[in-house]
Coordinates of C-alpha atoms and ligand atoms in Angstrom, one line a residue:
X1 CA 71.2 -14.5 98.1
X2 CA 72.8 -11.2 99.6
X3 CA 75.1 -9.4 96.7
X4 CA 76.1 -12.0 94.1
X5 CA 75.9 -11.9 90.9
X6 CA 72.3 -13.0 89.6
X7 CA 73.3 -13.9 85.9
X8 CA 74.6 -17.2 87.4
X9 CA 72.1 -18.3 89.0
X10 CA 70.4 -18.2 85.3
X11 CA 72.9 -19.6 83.5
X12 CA 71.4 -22.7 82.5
X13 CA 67.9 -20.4 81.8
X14 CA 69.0 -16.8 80.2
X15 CA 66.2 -17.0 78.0
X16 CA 63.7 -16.4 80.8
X17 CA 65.8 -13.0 81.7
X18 CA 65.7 -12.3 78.1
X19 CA 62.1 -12.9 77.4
X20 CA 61.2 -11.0 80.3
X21 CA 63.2 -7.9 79.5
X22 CA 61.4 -8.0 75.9
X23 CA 58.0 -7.4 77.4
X24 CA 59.3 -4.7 79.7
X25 CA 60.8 -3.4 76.8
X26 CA 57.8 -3.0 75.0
X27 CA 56.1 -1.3 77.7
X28 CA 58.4 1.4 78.3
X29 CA 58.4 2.0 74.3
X30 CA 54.6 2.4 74.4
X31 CA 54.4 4.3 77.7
X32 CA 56.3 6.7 77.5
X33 CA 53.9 9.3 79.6
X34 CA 52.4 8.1 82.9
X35 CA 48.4 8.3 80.8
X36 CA 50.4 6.0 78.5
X37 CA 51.8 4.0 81.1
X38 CA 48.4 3.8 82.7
X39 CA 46.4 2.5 79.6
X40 CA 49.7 -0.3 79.1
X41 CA 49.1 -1.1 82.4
X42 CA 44.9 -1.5 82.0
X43 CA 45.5 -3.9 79.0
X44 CA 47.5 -6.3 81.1
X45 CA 45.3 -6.3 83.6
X46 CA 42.2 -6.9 81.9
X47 CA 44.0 -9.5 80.0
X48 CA 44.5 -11.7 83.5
X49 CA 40.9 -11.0 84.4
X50 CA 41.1 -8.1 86.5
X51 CA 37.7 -6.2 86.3
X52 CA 37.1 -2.5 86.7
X53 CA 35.7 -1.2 90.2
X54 CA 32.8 0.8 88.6
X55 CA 31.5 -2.3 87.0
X56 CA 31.7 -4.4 90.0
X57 CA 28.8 -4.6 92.9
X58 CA 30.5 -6.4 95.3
X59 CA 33.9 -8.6 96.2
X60 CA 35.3 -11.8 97.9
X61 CA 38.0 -13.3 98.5
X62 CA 40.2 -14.5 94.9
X63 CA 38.2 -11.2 93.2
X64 CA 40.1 -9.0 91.0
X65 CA 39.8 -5.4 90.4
X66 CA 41.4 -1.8 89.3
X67 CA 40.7 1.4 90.9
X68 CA 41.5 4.3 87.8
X69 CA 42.2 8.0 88.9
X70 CA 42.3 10.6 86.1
X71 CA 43.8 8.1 83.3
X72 CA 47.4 9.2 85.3
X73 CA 47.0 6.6 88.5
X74 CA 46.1 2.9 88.7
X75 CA 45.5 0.6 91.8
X76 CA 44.9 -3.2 91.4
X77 CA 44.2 -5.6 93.9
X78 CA 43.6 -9.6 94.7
X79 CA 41.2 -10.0 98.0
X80 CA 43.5 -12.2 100.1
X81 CA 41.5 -15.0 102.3
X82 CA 42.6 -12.8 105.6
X83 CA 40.5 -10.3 106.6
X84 CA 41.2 -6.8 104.8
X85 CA 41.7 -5.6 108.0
X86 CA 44.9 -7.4 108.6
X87 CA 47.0 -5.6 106.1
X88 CA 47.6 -5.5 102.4
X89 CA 51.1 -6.1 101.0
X90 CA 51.4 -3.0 98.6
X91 CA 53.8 -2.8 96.1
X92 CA 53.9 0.9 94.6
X93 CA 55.6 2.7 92.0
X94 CA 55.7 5.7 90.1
X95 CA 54.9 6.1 86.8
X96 CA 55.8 10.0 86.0
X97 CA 59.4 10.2 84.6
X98 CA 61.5 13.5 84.0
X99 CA 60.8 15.2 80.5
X100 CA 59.6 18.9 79.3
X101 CA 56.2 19.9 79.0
X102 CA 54.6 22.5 76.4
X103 CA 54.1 25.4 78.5
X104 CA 50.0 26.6 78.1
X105 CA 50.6 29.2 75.4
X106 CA 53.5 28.0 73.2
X107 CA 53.7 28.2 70.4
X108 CA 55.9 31.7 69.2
X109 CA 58.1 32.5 66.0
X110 CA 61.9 33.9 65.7
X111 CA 64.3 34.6 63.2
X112 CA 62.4 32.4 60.7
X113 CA 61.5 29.3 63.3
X114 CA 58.5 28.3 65.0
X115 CA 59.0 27.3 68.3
X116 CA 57.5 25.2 71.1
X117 CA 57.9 26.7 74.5
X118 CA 58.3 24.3 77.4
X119 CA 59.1 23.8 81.3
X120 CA 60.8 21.0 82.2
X121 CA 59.1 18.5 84.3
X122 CA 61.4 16.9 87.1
X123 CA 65.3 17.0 88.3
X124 CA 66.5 16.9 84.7
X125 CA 70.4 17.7 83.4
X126 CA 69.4 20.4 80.8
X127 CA 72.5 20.2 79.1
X128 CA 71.4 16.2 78.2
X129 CA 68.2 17.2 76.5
X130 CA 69.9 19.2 73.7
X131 CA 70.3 17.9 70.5
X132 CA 68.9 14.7 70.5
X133 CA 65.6 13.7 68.8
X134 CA 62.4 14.3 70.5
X135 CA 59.0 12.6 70.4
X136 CA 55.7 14.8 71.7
X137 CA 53.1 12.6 73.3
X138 CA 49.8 13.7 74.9
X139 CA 46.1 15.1 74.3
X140 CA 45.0 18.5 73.8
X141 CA 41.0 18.8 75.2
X142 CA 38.8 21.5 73.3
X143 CA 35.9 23.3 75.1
X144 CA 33.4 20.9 74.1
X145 CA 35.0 18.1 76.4
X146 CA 36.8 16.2 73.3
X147 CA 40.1 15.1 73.2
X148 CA 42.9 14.5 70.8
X149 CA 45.7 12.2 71.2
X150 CA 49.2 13.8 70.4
X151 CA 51.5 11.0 69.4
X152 CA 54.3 12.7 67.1
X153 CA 58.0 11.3 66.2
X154 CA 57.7 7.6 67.3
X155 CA 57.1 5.6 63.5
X156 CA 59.9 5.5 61.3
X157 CA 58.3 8.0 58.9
X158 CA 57.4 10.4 61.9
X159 CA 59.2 13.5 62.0
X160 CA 60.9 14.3 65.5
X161 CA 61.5 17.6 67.3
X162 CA 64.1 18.8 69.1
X163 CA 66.1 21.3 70.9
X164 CA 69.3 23.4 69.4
X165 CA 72.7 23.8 70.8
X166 CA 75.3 26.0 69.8
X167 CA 78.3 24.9 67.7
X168 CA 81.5 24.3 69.7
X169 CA 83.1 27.3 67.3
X170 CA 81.4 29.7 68.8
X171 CA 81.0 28.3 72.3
X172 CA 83.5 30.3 74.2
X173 CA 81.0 32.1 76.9
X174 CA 79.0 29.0 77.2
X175 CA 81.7 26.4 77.6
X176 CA 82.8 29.0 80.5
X177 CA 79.9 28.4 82.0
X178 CA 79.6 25.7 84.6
X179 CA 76.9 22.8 83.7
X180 CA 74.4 24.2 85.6
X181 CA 74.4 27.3 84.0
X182 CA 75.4 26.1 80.5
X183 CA 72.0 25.6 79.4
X184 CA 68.9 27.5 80.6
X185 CA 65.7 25.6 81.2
X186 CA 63.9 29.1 79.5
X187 CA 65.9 28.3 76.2
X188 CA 65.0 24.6 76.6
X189 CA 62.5 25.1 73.3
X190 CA 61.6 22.9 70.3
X191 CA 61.8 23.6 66.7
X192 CA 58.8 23.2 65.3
X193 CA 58.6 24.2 61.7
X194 CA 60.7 26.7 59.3
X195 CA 57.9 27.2 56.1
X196 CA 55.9 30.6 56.5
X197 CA 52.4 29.6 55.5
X198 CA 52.7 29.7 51.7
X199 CA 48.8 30.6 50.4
X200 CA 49.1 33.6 52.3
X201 CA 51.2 37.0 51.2
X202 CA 52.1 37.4 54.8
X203 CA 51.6 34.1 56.2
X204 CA 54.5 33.0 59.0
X205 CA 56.0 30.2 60.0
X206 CA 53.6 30.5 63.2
X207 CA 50.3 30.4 60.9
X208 CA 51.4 27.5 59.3
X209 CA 52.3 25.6 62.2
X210 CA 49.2 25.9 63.9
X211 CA 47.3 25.8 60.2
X212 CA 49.2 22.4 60.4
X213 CA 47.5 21.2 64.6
X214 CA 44.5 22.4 62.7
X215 CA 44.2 20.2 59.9
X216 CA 46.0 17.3 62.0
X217 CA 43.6 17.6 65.1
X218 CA 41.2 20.2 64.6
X219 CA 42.4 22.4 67.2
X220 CA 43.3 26.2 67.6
X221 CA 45.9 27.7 69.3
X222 CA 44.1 28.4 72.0
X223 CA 43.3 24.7 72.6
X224 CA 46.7 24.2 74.1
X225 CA 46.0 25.8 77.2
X226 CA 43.6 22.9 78.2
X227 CA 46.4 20.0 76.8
X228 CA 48.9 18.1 78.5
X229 CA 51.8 17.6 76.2
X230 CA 55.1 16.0 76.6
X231 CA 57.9 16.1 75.2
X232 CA 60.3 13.1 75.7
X233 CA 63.2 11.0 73.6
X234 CA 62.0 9.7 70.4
X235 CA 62.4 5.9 69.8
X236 CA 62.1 2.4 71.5
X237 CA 64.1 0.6 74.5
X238 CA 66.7 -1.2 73.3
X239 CA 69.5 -3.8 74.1
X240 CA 72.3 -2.3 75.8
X241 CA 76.2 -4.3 75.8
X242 CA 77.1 -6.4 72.9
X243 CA 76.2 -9.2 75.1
X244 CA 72.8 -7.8 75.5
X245 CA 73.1 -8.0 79.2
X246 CA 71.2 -4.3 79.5
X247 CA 68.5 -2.4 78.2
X248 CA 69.0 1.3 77.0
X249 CA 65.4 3.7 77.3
X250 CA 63.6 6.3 78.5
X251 CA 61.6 6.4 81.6
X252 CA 63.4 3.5 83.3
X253 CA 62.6 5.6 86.6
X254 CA 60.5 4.6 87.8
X255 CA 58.7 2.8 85.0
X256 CA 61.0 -0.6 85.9
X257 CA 59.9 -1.1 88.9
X258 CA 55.9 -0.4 88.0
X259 CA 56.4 -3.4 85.2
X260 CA 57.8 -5.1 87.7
X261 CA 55.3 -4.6 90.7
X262 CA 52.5 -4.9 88.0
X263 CA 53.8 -8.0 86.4
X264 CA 54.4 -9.7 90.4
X265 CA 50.7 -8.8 91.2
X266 CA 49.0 -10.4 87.6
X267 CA 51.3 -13.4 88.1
X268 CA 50.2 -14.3 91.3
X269 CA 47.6 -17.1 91.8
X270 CA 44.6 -15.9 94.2
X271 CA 44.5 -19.0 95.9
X272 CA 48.2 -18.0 97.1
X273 CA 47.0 -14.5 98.2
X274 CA 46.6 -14.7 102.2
X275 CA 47.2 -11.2 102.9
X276 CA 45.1 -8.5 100.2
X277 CA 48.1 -8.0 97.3
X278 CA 47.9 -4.2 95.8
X279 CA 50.3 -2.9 93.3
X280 CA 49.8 1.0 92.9
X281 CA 50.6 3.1 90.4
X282 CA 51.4 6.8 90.9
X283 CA 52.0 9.9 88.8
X284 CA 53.6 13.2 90.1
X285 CA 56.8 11.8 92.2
X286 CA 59.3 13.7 90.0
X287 CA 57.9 17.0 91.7
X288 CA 57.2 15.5 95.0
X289 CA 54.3 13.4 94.4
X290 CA 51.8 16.1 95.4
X291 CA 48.3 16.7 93.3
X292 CA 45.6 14.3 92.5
X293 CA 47.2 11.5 91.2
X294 CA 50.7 11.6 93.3
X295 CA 50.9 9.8 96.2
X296 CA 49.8 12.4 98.9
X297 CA 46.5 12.1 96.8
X298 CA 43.5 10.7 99.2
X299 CA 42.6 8.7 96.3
X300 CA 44.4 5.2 97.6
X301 CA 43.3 5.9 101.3
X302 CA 39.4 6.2 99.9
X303 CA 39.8 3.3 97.1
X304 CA 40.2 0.9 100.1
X305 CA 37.5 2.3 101.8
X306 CA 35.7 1.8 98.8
X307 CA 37.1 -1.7 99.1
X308 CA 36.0 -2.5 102.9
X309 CA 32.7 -1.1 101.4
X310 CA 32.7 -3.7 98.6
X311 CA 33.7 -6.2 100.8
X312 CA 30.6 -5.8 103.3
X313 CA 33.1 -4.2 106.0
X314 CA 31.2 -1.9 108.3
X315 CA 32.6 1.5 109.3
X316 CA 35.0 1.2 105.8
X317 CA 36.8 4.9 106.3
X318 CA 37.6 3.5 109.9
X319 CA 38.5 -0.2 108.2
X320 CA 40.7 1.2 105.8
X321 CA 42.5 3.7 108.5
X322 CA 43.3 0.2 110.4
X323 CA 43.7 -1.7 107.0
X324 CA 46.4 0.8 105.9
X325 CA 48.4 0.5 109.8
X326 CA 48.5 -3.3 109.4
X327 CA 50.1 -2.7 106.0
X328 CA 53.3 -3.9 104.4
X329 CA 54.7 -2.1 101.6
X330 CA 57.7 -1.8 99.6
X331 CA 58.1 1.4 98.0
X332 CA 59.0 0.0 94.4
X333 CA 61.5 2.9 93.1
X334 CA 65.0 2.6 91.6
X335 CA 68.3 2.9 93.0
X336 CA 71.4 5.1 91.7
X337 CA 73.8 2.1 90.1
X338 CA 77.0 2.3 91.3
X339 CA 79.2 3.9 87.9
X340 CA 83.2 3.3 88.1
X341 CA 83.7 5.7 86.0
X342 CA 81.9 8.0 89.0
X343 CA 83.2 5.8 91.9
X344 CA 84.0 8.9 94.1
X345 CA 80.2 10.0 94.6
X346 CA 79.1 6.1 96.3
X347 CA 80.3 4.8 99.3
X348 CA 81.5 0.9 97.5
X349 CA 79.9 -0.9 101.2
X350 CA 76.2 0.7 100.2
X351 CA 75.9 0.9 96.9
X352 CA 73.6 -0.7 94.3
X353 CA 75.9 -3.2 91.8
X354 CA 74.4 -3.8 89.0
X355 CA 73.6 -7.6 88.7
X356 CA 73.1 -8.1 92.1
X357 CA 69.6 -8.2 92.4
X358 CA 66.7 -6.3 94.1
X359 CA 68.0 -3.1 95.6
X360 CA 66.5 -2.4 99.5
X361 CA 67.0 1.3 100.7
X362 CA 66.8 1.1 104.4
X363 CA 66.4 4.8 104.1
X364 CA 67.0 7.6 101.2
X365 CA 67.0 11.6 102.2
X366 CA 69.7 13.8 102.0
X367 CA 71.8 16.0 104.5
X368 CA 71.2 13.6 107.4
X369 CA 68.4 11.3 106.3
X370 CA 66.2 14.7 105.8
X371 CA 62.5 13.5 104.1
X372 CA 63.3 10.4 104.5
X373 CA 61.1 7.1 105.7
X374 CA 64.2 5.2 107.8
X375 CA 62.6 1.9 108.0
X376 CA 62.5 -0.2 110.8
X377 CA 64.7 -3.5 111.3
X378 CA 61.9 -5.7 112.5
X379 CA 60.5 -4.8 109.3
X380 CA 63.7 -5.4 107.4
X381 CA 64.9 -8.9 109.2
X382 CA 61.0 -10.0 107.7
X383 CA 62.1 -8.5 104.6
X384 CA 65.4 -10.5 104.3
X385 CA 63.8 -13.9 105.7
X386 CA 60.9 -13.3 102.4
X387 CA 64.0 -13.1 100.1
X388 CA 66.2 -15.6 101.3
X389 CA 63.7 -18.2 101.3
X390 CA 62.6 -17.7 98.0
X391 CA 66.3 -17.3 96.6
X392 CA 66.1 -13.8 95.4
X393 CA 69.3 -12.0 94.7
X394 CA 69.4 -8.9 97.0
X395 CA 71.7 -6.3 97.9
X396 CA 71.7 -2.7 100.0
X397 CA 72.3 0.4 99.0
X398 CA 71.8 4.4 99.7
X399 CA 72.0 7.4 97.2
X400 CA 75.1 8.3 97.0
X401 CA 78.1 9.1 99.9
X402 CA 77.2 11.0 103.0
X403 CA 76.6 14.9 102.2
X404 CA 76.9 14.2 98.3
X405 CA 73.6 14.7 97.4
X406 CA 70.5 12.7 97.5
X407 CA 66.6 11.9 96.9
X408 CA 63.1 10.5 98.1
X409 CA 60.4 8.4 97.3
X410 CA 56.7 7.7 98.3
X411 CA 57.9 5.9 100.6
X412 CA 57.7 8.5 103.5
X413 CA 54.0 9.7 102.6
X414 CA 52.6 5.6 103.1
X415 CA 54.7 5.4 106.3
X416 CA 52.3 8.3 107.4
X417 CA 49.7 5.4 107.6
X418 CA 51.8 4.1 110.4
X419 CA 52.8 1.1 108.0
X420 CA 55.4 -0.7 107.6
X421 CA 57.1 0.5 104.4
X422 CA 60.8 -0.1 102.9
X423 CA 62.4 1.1 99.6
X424 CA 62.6 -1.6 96.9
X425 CA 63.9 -1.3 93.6
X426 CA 66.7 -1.7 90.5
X427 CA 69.6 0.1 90.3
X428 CA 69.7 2.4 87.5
X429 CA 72.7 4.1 85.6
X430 CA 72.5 7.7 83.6
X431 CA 68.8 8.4 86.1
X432 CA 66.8 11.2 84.6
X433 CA 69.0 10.9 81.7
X434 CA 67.3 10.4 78.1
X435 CA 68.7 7.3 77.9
X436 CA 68.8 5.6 81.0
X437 CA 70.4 1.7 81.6
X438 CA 69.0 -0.7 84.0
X439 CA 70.6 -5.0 83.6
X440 CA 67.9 -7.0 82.8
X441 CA 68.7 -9.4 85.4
X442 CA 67.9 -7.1 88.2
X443 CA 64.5 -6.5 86.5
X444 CA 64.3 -10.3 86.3
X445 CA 64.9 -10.7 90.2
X446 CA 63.2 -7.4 91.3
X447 CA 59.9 -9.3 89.7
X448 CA 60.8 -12.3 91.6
X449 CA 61.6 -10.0 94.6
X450 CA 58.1 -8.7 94.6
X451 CA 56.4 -11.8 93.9
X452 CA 57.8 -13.5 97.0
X453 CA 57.1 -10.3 99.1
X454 CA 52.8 -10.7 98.0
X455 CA 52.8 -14.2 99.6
X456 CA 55.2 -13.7 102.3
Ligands
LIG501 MN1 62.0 7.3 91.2
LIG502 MN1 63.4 10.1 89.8

């Protein structure tokens, strides 16, 4: 079902849409950091019977199992009845989303404020992080190997940070300025606390701060060099559109399609499974997916040799080299939504509607498809047949006109494996914003999208 509108196909069944959008909604709201995403992910996979790799000895065909990296990276499989060798069909998404980050040593006073120094994490809009209540998420490990969760500004009774602005009175210079250079990512800081530490003569607002992360968590200041703390909008997803047709949050990208992909793998029956079904989950792609737990990580190449190994497969390095070729992937990631109100920045013949389904990127990139994995049509005429025959609503789209801009994905370090990989996704509006909008019927059919591409 190439680009039409998807709500009519549900017409006589909204509730589905809506029922799904309510559990996605609730995963975004508790995982609001890619740790947090990981552990939401965890319980729904335990839940449908997948078992961790370290407590397995060996595997078969209908088996199970996660692979955890780092509590930031998660890889689950179902052993297909085809030999490993013949290819898994990987759906992967990212799981990192743009936000700031307490720098190591953050914590400093000024003209009667105690402040929390950050460095923004990601291709954020500064000026859209201003003013608008902030939740800090994370852990903080001490020397001894402990660690303390950091979950601040989510309850009701919580209190929130957030970052100042100045008031449009005395704005002149700064209005001057042109977006970019409006706001400055070094004055990107959070307020955290204007009482000096009262029981002492010359207590500051400083001492009582950190007296405060001391009673709270038992930490010093010098415990926040070894912590990993995030700072992201405060509050839960919500219904977006007095007809309730969207869903208003944070972390949308790329948490939307991870749901999604997740969801598609647990929901598949392993009797169905012919060809090995993988849905991984990846931290770091907001700043190029490097490190451990991105995707350039060795971690997925050796977790299915550790996965030829399980299955008796000799050679398994070699195995998964040859497993990973054979591969089909789509590279679950959103798409920019095309915005009327914007309509000069998309070219209106390959675009991304919202409502129209699944989102396929033939290629992302920028300046003449630069960084970009330009997938090949054999690939996408299999693609197409997969969705057409299980009545998926589809469309096509690329970031953005020619020479206006553009972005990646993972998508180019799995082609590396010589596989086949394409871009699959849902179109997002505001992306990297704090509040992001997605239509929950795209989130509906992207999950039918990659169910439909596991048993294809
Ligand atoms: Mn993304
Ligand atoms: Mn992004």
């Amino acid at each position: 079902m190439y680009r039409q509108n998807a709500w009519k196909k549900h017409a006589k069944k909204l509730d589905k849409v809506m029922e799904f959008a309510e559990g996605y909604k609730h995963y975004i709201s508790e995982g609001k950091t890619e740790r947090l995403a990981v552990n939401e992910a965890i319980k729904l996979l335990e839940a449908k019977g997948f078992k961790d790799v370290t407590k397995v000895k060996s595997l078969k065909a209908g088996s199970k199992v996660y692979f955890l990296n780092k509590n930031k990276n998660v890889c689950a499989f179902i052993i297909g009845n085809r030999p490993l060798t013949e290819g898994l069909r990987i759906l992967g998404a990212h799981i990192d989303s743009p936000r700031l980050d307490l720098k190591e040593h953050p914590v400093y006073e000024r003209g009667g404020f105690a402040f929390g120094d950050t460095h923004y994490y990601g291709g954020v809009k500064k000026y859209q992080w201003v003013t608008i209540p902030l939740a800090l998420h994370g852990i903080i490990v001490k020397k001894d190997g402990t660690s303390v969760v950091v979950n601040v500004g989510e309850e009701e009774n919580d209190p929130v940070v957030g970052i100042t602005d100045l008031l449009p009175h005395l704005a002149a210079d700064q209005m001057a300025k042109p977006l970019a250079k409006a706001i400055e990512g070094e004055s990107l800081d959070i307020t955290l606390g204007s009482i000096p530490l009262l029981e002492e003569e010359k207590g500051t607002v400083k001492a009582n701060v950190l007296k405060i992360l001391k009673d709270k968590y038992d930490i010093e200041e010098e415990d926040l060099i070894s912590a990993e703390i995030e700072i992201v909008p405060a509050g839960k997803a919500r219904d977006y559109g007095l007809d309730r047709s969207m869903i208003a949050g944070y972390g949308h990208d790329d948490r939307c399609c991870a749901y999604t992909s997740l969801l598609a793998l647990l929901d598949t029956k392993a009797k169905d499974v012919t060809n090995t079904a993988c849905c991984i989950l990846v931290d770091k792609e907001e700043i190029g997916s490097v490190g451990a737990t991105g995707a350039h990580s060795l971690f997925f190449e050796n977790t299915v040799a550790r996965l030829a190994d399980l299955l008796g497969i000799a050679n398994p390095l070699y195995a998964a080299r040859i497993t990973l070729e054979n591969s089909k992937m789509l590279s679950s990631d959103v798409s920019a939504a095309y915005d009327p109100l914007y309509a000069y920045v998309s070219d209106p013949n390959n675009v991304a509607y919202f409502g129209e389904g699944l989102v396929f990127n033939k290629y992302t990139g920028s300046r003449g498809k630069s960084s970009s994995n330009d997938s090949n049509p054999e690939y996408y005429a299999w693609i197409r047949k997969v969705m057409d025959e299980a009545n998926v609503h589809w469309q096509n789209a690329e970031l953005g006109k020619v020479d206006q801009g553009g972005g990646g994905t993972i998508a180019y370090i799995l082609g590396n494996y010589n596989m086949n990989v394409i871009d699959a996704g849902i179109a997002v509006l505001n992306m990297h914003a704090p509040m992001e909008i997605i239509s929950k019927v795209d989130l509906y059919e992207a999950y039918l999208g990659y169910k439909a591409f596991l048993i294809g």
